[in-house]
XYZ file of N, CA and C in Angstrom:
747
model
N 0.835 -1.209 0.000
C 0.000 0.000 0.000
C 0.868 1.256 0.000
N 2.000 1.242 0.708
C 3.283 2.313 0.627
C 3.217 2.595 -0.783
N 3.887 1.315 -1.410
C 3.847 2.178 -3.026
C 3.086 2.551 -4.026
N 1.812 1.983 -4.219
C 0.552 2.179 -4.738
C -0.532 3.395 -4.076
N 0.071 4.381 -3.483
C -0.758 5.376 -2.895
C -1.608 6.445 -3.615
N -0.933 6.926 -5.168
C -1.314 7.832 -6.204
C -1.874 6.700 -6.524
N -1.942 5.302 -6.765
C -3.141 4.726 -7.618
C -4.082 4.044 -7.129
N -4.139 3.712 -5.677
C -5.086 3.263 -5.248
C -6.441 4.745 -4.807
N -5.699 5.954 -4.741
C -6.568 7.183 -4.697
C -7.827 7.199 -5.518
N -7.236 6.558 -6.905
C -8.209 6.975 -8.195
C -9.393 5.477 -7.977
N -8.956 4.563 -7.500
C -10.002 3.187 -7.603
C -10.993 3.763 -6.422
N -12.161 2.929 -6.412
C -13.216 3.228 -5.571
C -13.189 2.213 -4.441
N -12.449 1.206 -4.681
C -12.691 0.050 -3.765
C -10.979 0.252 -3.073
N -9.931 0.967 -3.126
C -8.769 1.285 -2.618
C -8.748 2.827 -1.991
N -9.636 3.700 -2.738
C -9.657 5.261 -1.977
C -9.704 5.598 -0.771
N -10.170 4.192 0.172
C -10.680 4.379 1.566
C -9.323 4.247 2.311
N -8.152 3.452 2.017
C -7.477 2.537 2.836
C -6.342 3.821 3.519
N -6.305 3.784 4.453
C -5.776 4.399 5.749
C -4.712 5.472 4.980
N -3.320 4.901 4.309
C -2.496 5.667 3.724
C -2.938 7.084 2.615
N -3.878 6.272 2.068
C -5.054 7.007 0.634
C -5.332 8.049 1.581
N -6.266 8.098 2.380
C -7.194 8.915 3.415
C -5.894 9.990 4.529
N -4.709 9.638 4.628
C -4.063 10.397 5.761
C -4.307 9.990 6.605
N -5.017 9.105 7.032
C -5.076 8.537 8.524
C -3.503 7.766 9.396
N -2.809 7.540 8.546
C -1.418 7.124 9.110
C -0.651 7.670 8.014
N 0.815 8.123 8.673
C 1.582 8.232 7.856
C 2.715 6.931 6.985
N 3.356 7.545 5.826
C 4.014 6.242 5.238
C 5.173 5.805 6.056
N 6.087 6.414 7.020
C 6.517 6.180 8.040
C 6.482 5.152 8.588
N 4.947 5.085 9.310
C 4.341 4.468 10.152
C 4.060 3.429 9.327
N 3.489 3.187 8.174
C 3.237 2.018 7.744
C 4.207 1.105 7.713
N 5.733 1.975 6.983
C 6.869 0.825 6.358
C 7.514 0.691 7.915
N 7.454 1.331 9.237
C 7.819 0.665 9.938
C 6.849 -0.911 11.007
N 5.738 -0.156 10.579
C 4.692 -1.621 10.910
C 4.875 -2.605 10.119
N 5.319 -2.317 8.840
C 5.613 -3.367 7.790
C 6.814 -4.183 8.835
N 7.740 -3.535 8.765
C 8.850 -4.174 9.084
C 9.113 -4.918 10.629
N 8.372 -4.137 11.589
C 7.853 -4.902 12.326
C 7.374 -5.919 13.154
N 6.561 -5.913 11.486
C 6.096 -7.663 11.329
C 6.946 -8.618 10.766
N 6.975 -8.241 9.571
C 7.858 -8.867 8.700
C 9.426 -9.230 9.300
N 10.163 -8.729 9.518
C 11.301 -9.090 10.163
C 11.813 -9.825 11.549
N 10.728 -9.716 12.623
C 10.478 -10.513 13.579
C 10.048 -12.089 13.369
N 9.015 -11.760 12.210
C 8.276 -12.787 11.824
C 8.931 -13.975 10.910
N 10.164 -13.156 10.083
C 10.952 -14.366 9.559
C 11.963 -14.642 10.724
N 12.519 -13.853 11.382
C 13.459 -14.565 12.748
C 12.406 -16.048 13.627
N 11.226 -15.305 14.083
C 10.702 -16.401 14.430
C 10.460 -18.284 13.927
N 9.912 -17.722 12.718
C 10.224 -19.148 11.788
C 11.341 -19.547 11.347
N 12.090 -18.950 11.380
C 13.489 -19.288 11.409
C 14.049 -19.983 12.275
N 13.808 -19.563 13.156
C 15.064 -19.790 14.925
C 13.549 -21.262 15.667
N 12.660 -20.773 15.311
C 11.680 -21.666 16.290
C 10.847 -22.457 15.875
N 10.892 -22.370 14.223
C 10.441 -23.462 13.062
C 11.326 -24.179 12.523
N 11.956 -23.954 11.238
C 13.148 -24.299 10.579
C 13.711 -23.122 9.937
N 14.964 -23.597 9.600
C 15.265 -22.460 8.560
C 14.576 -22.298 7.227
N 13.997 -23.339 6.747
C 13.346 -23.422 5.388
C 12.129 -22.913 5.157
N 10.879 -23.072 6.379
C 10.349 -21.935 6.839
C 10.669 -21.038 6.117
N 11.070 -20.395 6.903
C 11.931 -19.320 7.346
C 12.506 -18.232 5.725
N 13.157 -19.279 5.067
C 13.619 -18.507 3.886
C 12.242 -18.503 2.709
N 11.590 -19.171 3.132
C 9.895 -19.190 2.153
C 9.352 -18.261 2.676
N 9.129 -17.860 4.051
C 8.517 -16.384 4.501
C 9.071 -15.142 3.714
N 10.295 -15.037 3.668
C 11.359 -14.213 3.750
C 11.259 -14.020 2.169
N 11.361 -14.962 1.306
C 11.097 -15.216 -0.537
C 9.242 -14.740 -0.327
N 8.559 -14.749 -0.126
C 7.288 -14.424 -0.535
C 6.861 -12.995 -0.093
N 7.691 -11.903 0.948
C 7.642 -10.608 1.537
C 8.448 -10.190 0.231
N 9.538 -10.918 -0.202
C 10.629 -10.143 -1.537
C 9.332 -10.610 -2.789
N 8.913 -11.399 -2.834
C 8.245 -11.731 -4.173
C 7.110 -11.076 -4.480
N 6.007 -10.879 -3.403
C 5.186 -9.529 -3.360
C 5.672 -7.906 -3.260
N 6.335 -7.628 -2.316
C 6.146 -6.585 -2.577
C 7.331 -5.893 -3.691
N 8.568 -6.960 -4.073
C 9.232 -6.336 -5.089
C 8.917 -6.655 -6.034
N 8.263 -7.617 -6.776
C 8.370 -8.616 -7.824
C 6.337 -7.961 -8.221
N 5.270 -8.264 -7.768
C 4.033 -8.940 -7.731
C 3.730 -7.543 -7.778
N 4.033 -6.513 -6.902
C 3.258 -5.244 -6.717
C 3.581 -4.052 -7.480
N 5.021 -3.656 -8.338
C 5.148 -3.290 -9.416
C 4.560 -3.621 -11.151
N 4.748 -5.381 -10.304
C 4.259 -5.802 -11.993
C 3.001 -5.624 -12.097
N 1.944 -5.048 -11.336
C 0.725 -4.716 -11.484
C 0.590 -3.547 -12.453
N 1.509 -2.860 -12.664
C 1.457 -1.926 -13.901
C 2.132 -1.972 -15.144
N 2.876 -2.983 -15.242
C 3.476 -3.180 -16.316
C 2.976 -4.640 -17.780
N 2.687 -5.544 -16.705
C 2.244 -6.578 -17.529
C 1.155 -7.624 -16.771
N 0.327 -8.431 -17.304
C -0.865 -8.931 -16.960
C 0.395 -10.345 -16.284
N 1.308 -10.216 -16.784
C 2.410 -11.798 -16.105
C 2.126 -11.508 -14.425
N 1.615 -10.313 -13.895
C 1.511 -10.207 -12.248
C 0.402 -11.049 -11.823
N -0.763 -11.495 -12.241
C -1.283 -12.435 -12.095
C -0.355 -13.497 -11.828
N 0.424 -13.815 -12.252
C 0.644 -15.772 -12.208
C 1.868 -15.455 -11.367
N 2.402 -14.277 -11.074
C 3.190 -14.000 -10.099
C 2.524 -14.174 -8.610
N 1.455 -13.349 -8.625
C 0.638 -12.923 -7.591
C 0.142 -14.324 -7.094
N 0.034 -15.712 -8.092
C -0.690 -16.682 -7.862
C -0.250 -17.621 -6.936
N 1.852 -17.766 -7.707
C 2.662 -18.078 -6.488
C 3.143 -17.756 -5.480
N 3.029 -16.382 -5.014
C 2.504 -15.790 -3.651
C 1.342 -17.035 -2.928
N 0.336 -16.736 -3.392
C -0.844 -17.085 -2.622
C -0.703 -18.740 -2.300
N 0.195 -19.099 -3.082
C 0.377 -21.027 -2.938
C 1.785 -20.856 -2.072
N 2.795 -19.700 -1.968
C 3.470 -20.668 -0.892
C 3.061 -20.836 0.569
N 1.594 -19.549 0.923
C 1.839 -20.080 2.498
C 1.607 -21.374 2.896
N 0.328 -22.015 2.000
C 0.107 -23.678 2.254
C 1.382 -24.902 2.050
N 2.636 -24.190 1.727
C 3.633 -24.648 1.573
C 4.607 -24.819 2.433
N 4.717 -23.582 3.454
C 5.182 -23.365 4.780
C 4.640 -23.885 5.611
N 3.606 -24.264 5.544
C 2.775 -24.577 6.445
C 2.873 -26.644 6.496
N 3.389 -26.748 5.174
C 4.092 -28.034 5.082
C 5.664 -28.498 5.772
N 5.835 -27.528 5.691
C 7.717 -27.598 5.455
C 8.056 -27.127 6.885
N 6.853 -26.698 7.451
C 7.078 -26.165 9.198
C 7.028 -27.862 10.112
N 5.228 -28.296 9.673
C 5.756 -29.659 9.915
C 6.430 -31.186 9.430
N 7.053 -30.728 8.554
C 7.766 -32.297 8.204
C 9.295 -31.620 8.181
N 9.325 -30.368 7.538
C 11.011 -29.881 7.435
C 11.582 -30.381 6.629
N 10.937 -30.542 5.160
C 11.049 -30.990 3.940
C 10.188 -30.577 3.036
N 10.954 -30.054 1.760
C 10.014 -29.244 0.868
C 9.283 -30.402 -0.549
N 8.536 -31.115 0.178
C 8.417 -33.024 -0.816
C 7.130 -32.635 -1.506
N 6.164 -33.994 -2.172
C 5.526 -33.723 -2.994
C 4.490 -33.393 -2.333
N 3.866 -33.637 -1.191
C 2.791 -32.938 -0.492
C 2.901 -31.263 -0.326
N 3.578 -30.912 -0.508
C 4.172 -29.649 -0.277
C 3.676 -29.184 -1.481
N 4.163 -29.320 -2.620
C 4.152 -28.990 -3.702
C 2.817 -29.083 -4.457
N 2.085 -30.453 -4.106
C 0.812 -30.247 -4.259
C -0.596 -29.444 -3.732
N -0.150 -29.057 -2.641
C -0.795 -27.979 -1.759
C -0.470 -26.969 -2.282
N 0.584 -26.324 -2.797
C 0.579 -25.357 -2.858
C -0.278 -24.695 -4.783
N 0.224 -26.276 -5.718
C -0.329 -26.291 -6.760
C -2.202 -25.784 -6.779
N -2.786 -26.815 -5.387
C -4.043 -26.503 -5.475
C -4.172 -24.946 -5.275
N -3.761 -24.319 -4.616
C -3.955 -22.938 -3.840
C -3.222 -22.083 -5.125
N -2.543 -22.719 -6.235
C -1.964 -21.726 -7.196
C -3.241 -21.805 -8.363
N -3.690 -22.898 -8.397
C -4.687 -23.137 -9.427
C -5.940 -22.470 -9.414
N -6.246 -22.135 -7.434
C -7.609 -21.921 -7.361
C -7.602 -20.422 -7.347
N -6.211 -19.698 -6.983
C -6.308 -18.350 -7.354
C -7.367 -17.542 -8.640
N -6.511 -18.147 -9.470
C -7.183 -17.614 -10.994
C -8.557 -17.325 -11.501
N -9.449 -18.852 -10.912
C -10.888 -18.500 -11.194
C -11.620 -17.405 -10.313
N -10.832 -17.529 -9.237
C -11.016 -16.761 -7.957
C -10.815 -15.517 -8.649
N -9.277 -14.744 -8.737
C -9.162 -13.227 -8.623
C -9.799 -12.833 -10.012
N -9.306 -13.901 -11.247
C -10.250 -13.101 -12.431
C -11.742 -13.099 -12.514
N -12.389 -13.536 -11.855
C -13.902 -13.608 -11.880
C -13.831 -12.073 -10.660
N -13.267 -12.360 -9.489
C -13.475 -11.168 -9.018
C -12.708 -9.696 -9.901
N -11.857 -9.903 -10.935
C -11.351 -8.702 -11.276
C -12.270 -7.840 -12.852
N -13.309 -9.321 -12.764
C -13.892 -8.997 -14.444
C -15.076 -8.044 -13.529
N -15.367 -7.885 -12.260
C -16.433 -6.589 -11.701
C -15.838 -5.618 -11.679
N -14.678 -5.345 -11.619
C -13.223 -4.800 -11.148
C -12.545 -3.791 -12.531
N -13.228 -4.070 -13.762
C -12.384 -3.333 -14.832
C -12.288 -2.211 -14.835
N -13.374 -1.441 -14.534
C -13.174 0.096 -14.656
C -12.273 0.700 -13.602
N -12.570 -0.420 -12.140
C -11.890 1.091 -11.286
C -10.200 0.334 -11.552
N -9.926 -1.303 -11.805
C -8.077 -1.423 -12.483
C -7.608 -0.018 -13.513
N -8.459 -0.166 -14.675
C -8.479 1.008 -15.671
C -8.194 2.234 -15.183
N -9.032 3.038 -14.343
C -8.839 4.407 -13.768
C -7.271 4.251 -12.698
N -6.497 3.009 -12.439
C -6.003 3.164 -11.155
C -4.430 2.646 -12.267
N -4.813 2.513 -13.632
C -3.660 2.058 -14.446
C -2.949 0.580 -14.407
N -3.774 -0.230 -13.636
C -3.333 -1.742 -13.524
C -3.299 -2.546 -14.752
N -2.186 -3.816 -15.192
C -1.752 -4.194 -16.010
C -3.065 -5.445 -15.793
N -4.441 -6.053 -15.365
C -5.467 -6.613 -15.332
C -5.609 -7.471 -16.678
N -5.522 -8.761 -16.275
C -5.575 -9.763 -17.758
C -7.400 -9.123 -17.981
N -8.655 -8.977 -17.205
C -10.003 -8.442 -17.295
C -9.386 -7.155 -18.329
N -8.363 -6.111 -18.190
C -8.501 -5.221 -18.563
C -8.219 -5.171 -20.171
N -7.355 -5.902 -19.870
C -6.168 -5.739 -21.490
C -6.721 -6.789 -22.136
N -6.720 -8.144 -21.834
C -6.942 -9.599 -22.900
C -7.707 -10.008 -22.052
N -9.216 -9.362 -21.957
C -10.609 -10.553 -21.310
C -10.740 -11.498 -22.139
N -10.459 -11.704 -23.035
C -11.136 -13.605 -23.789
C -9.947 -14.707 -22.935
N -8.455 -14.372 -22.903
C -7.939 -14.394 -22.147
C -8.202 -14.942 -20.770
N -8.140 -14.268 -20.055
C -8.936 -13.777 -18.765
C -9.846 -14.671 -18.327
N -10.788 -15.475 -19.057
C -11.961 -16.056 -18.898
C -11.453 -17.604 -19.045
N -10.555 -17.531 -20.225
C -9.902 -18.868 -20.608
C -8.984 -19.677 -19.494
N -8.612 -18.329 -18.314
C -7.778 -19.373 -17.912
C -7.912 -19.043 -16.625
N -9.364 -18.752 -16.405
C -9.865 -19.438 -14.827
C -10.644 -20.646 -15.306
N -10.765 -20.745 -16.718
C -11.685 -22.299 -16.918
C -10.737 -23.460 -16.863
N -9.581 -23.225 -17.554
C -8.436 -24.050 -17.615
C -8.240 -24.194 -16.379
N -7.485 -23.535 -15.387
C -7.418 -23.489 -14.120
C -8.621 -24.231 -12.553
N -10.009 -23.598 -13.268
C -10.852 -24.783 -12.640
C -10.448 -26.115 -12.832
N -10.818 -26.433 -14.274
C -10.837 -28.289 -14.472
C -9.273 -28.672 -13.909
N -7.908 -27.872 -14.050
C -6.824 -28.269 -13.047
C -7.182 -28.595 -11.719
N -8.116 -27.972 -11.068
C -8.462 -28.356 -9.807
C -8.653 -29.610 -9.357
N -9.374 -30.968 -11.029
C -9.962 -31.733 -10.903
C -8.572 -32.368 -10.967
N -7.743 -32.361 -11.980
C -6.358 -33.039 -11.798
C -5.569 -33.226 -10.589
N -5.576 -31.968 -10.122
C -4.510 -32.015 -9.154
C -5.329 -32.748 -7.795
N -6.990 -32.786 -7.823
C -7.400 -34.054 -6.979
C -6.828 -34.884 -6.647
N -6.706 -35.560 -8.709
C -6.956 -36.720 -8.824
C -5.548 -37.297 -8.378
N -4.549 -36.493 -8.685
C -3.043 -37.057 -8.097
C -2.729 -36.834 -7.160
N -3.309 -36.784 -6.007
C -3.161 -36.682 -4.409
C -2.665 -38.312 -4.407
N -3.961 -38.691 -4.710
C -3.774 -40.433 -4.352
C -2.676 -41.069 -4.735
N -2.511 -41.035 -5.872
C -1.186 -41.185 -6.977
C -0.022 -40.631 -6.226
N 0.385 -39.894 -5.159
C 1.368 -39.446 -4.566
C 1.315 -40.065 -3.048
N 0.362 -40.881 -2.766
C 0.102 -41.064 -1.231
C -0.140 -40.461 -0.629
N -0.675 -39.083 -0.850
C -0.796 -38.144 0.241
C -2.473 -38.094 1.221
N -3.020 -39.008 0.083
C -4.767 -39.154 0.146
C -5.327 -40.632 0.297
N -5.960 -40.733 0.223
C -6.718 -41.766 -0.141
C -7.466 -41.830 -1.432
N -8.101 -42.541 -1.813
C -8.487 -42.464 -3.321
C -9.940 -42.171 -3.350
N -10.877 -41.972 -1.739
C -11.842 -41.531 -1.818
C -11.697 -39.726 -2.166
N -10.627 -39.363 -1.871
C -10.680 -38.040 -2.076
C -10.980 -37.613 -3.514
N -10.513 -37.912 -4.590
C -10.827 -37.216 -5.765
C -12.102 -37.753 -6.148
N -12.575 -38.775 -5.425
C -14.054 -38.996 -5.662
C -15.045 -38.267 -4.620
N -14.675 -37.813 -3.595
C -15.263 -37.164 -2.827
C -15.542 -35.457 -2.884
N -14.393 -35.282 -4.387
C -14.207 -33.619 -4.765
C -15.076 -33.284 -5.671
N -14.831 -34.246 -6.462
C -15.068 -34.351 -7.982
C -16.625 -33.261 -7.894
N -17.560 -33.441 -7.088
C -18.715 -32.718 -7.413
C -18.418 -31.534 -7.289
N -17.527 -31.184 -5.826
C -17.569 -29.495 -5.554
C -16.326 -29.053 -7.243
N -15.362 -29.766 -7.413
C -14.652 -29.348 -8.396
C -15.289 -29.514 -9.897
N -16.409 -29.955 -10.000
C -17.144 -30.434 -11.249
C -18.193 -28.843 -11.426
N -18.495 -28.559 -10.295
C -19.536 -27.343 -9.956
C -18.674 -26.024 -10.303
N -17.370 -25.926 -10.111
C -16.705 -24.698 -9.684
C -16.581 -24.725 -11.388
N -15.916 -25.637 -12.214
C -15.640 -26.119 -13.181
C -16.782 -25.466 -14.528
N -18.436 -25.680 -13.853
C -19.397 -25.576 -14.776
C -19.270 -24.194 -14.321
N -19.297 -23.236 -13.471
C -19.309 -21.536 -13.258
C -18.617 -21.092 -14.273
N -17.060 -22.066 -13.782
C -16.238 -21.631 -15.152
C -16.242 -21.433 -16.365
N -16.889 -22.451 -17.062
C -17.473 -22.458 -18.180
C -18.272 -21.600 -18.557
N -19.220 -21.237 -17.197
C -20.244 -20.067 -17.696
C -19.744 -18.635 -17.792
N -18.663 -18.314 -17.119
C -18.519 -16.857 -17.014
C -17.097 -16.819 -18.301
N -16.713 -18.257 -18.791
C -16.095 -17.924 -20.182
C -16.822 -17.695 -21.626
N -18.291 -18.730 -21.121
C -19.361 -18.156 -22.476
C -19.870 -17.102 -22.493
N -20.355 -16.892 -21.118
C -21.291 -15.776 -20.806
C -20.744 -14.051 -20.800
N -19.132 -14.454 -20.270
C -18.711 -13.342 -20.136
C -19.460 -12.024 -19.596
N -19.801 -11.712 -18.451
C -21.199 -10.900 -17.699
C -20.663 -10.984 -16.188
N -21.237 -9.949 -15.701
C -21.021 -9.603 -14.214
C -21.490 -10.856 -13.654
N -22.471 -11.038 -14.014
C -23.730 -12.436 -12.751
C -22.553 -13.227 -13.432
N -22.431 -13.724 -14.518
C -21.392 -15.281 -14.191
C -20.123 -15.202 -13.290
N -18.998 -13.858 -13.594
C -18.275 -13.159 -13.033
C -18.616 -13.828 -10.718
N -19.579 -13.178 -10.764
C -20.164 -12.888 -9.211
C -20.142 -14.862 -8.832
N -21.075 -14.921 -9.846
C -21.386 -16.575 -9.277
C -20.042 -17.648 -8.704
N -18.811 -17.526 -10.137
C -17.778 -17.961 -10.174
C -16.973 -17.255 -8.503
N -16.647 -15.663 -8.489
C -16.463 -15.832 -7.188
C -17.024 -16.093 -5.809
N -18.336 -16.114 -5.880
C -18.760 -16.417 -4.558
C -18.183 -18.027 -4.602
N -18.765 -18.969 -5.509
C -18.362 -20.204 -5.306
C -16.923 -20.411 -4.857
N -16.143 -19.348 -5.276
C -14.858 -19.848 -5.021
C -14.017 -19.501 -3.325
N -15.294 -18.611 -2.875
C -14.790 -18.769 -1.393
C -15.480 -20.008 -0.177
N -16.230 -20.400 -1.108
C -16.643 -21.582 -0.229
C -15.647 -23.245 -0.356
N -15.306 -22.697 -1.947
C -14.607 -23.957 -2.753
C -13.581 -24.337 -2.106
N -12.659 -23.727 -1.952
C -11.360 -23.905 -1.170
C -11.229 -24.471 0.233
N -12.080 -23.769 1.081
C -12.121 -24.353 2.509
C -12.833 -25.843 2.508
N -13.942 -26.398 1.773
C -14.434 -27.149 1.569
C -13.188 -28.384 0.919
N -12.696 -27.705 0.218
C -11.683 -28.747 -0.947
C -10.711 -29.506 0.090
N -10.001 -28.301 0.815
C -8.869 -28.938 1.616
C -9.392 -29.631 3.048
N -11.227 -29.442 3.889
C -11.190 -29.920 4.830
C -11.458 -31.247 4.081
N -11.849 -31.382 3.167
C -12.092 -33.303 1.995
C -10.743 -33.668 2.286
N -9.978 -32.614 1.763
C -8.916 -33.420 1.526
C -8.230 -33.803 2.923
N -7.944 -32.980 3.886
C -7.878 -33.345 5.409
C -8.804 -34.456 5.810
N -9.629 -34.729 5.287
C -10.111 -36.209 5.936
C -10.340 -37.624 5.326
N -9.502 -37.014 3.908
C -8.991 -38.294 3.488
C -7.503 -38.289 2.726
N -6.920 -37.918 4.314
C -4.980 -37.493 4.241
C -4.776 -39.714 4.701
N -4.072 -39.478 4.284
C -2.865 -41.078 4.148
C -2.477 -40.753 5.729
N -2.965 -41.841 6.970
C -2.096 -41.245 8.165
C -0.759 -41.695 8.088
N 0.075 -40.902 9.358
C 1.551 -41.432 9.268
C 1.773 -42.507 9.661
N 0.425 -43.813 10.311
C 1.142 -44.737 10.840
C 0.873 -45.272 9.935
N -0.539 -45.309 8.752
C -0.203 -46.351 8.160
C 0.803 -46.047 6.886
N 1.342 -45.161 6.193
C 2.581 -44.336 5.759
C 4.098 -45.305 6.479
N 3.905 -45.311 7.748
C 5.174 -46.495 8.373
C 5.131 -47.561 8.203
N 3.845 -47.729 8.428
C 3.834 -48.933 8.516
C 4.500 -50.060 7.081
N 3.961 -49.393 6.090
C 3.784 -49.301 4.371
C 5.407 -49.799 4.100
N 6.211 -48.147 5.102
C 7.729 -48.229 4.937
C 8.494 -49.355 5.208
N 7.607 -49.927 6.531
C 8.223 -50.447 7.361
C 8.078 -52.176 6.641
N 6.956 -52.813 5.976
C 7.100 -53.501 4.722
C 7.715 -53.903 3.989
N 7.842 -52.626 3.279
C 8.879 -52.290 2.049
C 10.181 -52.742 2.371
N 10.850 -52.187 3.375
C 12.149 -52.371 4.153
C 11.998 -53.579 4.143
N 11.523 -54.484 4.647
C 11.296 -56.085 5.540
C 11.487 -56.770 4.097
N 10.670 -56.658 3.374
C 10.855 -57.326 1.768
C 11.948 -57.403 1.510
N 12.621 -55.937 1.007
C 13.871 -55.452 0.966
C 14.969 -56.773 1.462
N 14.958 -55.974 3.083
C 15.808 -57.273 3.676
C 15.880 -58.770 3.288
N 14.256 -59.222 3.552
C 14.225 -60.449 3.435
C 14.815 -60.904 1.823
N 14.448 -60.029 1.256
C 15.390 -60.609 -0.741
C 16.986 -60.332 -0.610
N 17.198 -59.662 0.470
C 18.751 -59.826 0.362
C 19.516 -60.572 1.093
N 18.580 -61.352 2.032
C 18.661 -62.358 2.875
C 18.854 -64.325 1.582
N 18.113 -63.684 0.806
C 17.633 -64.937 -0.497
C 18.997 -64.833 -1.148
N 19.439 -63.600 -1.128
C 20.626 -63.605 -2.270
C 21.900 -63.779 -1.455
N 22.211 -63.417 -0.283
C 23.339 -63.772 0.273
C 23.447 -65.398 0.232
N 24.458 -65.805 0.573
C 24.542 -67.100 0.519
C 25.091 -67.929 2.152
C-alpha cells in the first residue's frame, strides 16, 4: 500500500485505505511493515526451521518487489501474484515435516490453481476502477484471455485431486469425494467464459470462497495417516531385507 498510494486514490474500492485517506503516515506504515515482517521471519526461522523461514522471507521479496510493481506493467503479475498465494500452504508443510516433498508442492499447486478462477472472476467486476487506477489486469487488457484461464485453471483443480492419491498423500476416496464441488466450480467456469457478464463473473467468485475451505477440509479427511505411511515403509524395508537375505549365501 506504501507504493501504490497515487493509484489506489483513483479506484473506488482502494480510496478508503488508511495511507489514501491520511489517517497514518508512510513512516508508520513501512515501519509496521517491518515490524512484522522481520520478527516474523526470525521467528520461523530460529523456532520453526530455517526453510520456513527462507519461504517467509522469498514471498515478503516476491510480493512486494516482484508482484506489486508488476501490477502496472504486464498482466504476467497475475501468475506471479498466484505463487505468492500457494506458498503459504507450503510453509505450512515444510514447518511440519522440514522438507520441501511432494505434499508440499501439491498444496501449494491446489492454492496456485484456485487463485485464478477466484481473482479473475473477481477482477472482471473490477475493470473500470483497475483502468482508472492504471493496472496491467488480464479483465482489462486480454478478457477472452482472462476467462480462458480461470476455466483451464478450474478443471486443473480436478487433476490435481486426482493425483493426491497417486502421490500417497490421500486416499483415493478423495478425488471422488471432490469431484462434485470441483465439477460445480468447473461448470461456473465455463459459464462466465461463455457468458462473459457480471452475474457469471459474481457466481464464479462467490463459489470460489466456499470452494477452497471445503476442498482442503475433503482433503484433510482423506490425508494417508503417518502410521499407516510407516507402517507401508516399514514392509517395504522387511521385503527389501528379506530378498537380500535370499541372495546372500
Amino acid at each position: 500500500q506504501y507504493f501504490e498510494v497515487p493509484f489506489d486514490s483513483n479506484m473506488n474500492r482502494t480510496k478508503n485505505r488508511p495511507l489514501v485517506r491520511g489517517q497514518i503516515s508512510p513512516l508508520l506504515a513501512v515501519c509496521f511493515a517491518a515490524s512484522c515482517g522481520v520478527p516474523g521471519i526470525a521467528l520461523l526461522t530460529l523456532g520453526v526451521n530455517p526453510l520456513t523461514g527462507a519461504l517467509g522471507a522469498f514471498n515478503i521479496f516476491l510480493y512486494t518487489c516482484c508482484y506489486t510493481p508488476m501490477k502496472r506493467m504486464s498482466i504476467a503479475n497475475t501468475w506471479v501474484g498466484a505463487v505468492v498465494g500457494a506458498i503459504p500452504p507450503v510453509m505450512g508443510w515444510t514447518a511440519a515435516t522440514g522438507s520441501l516433498d511432494a505434499g508440499a508442492l501439491l498444496l501449494g499447486g491446489i492454492l496456485y490453481s484456485w487463485q485464478f478462477p477466484h481473482f479473475n472472476a473477481l477482477s472482471w467486476g473490477l475493470r473500470e476502477d483497475y483502468s482508472r487506477g492504471g493496472y496491467c489486469m488480464m479483465s482489462v487488457t486480454h478478457p477472452g484471455l482472462c476467462r480462458r484461464v480461470a476455466l483451464r485453471h478450474c478443471l486443473a483443480l480436478i487433476g490435481l485431486s486426482t493425483v493426491a492419491p497417486v502421490l500417497d498423500i490421500t486416499t483415493w476416496t478423495f478425488p471422488v469425494i471432490s469431484l462434485p464441488i470441483n465439477l460445480y466450480i468447473s461448470y461456473l467456469g465455463f459459464r462466465f467464459y461463455r457468458d462473459a457478464d457480471r452475474s457469471s463473473s459474481r457466481k464464479l467468485f462467490f463459489c470460489s470462497l466456499w470452494h477452497l475451505p471445503m476442498l482442503l477440509l475433503v482433503m484433510f479427511t482423506c490425508k494417508k495417516s503417518f502410521l499407516e505411511k510407516e507402517d507401508k515403509g516399514d514392509l517395504l524395508s522387511g521385503n527389501r531385507g528379506r530378498a537380500m537375505e535370499i541372495r546372500l549365501p
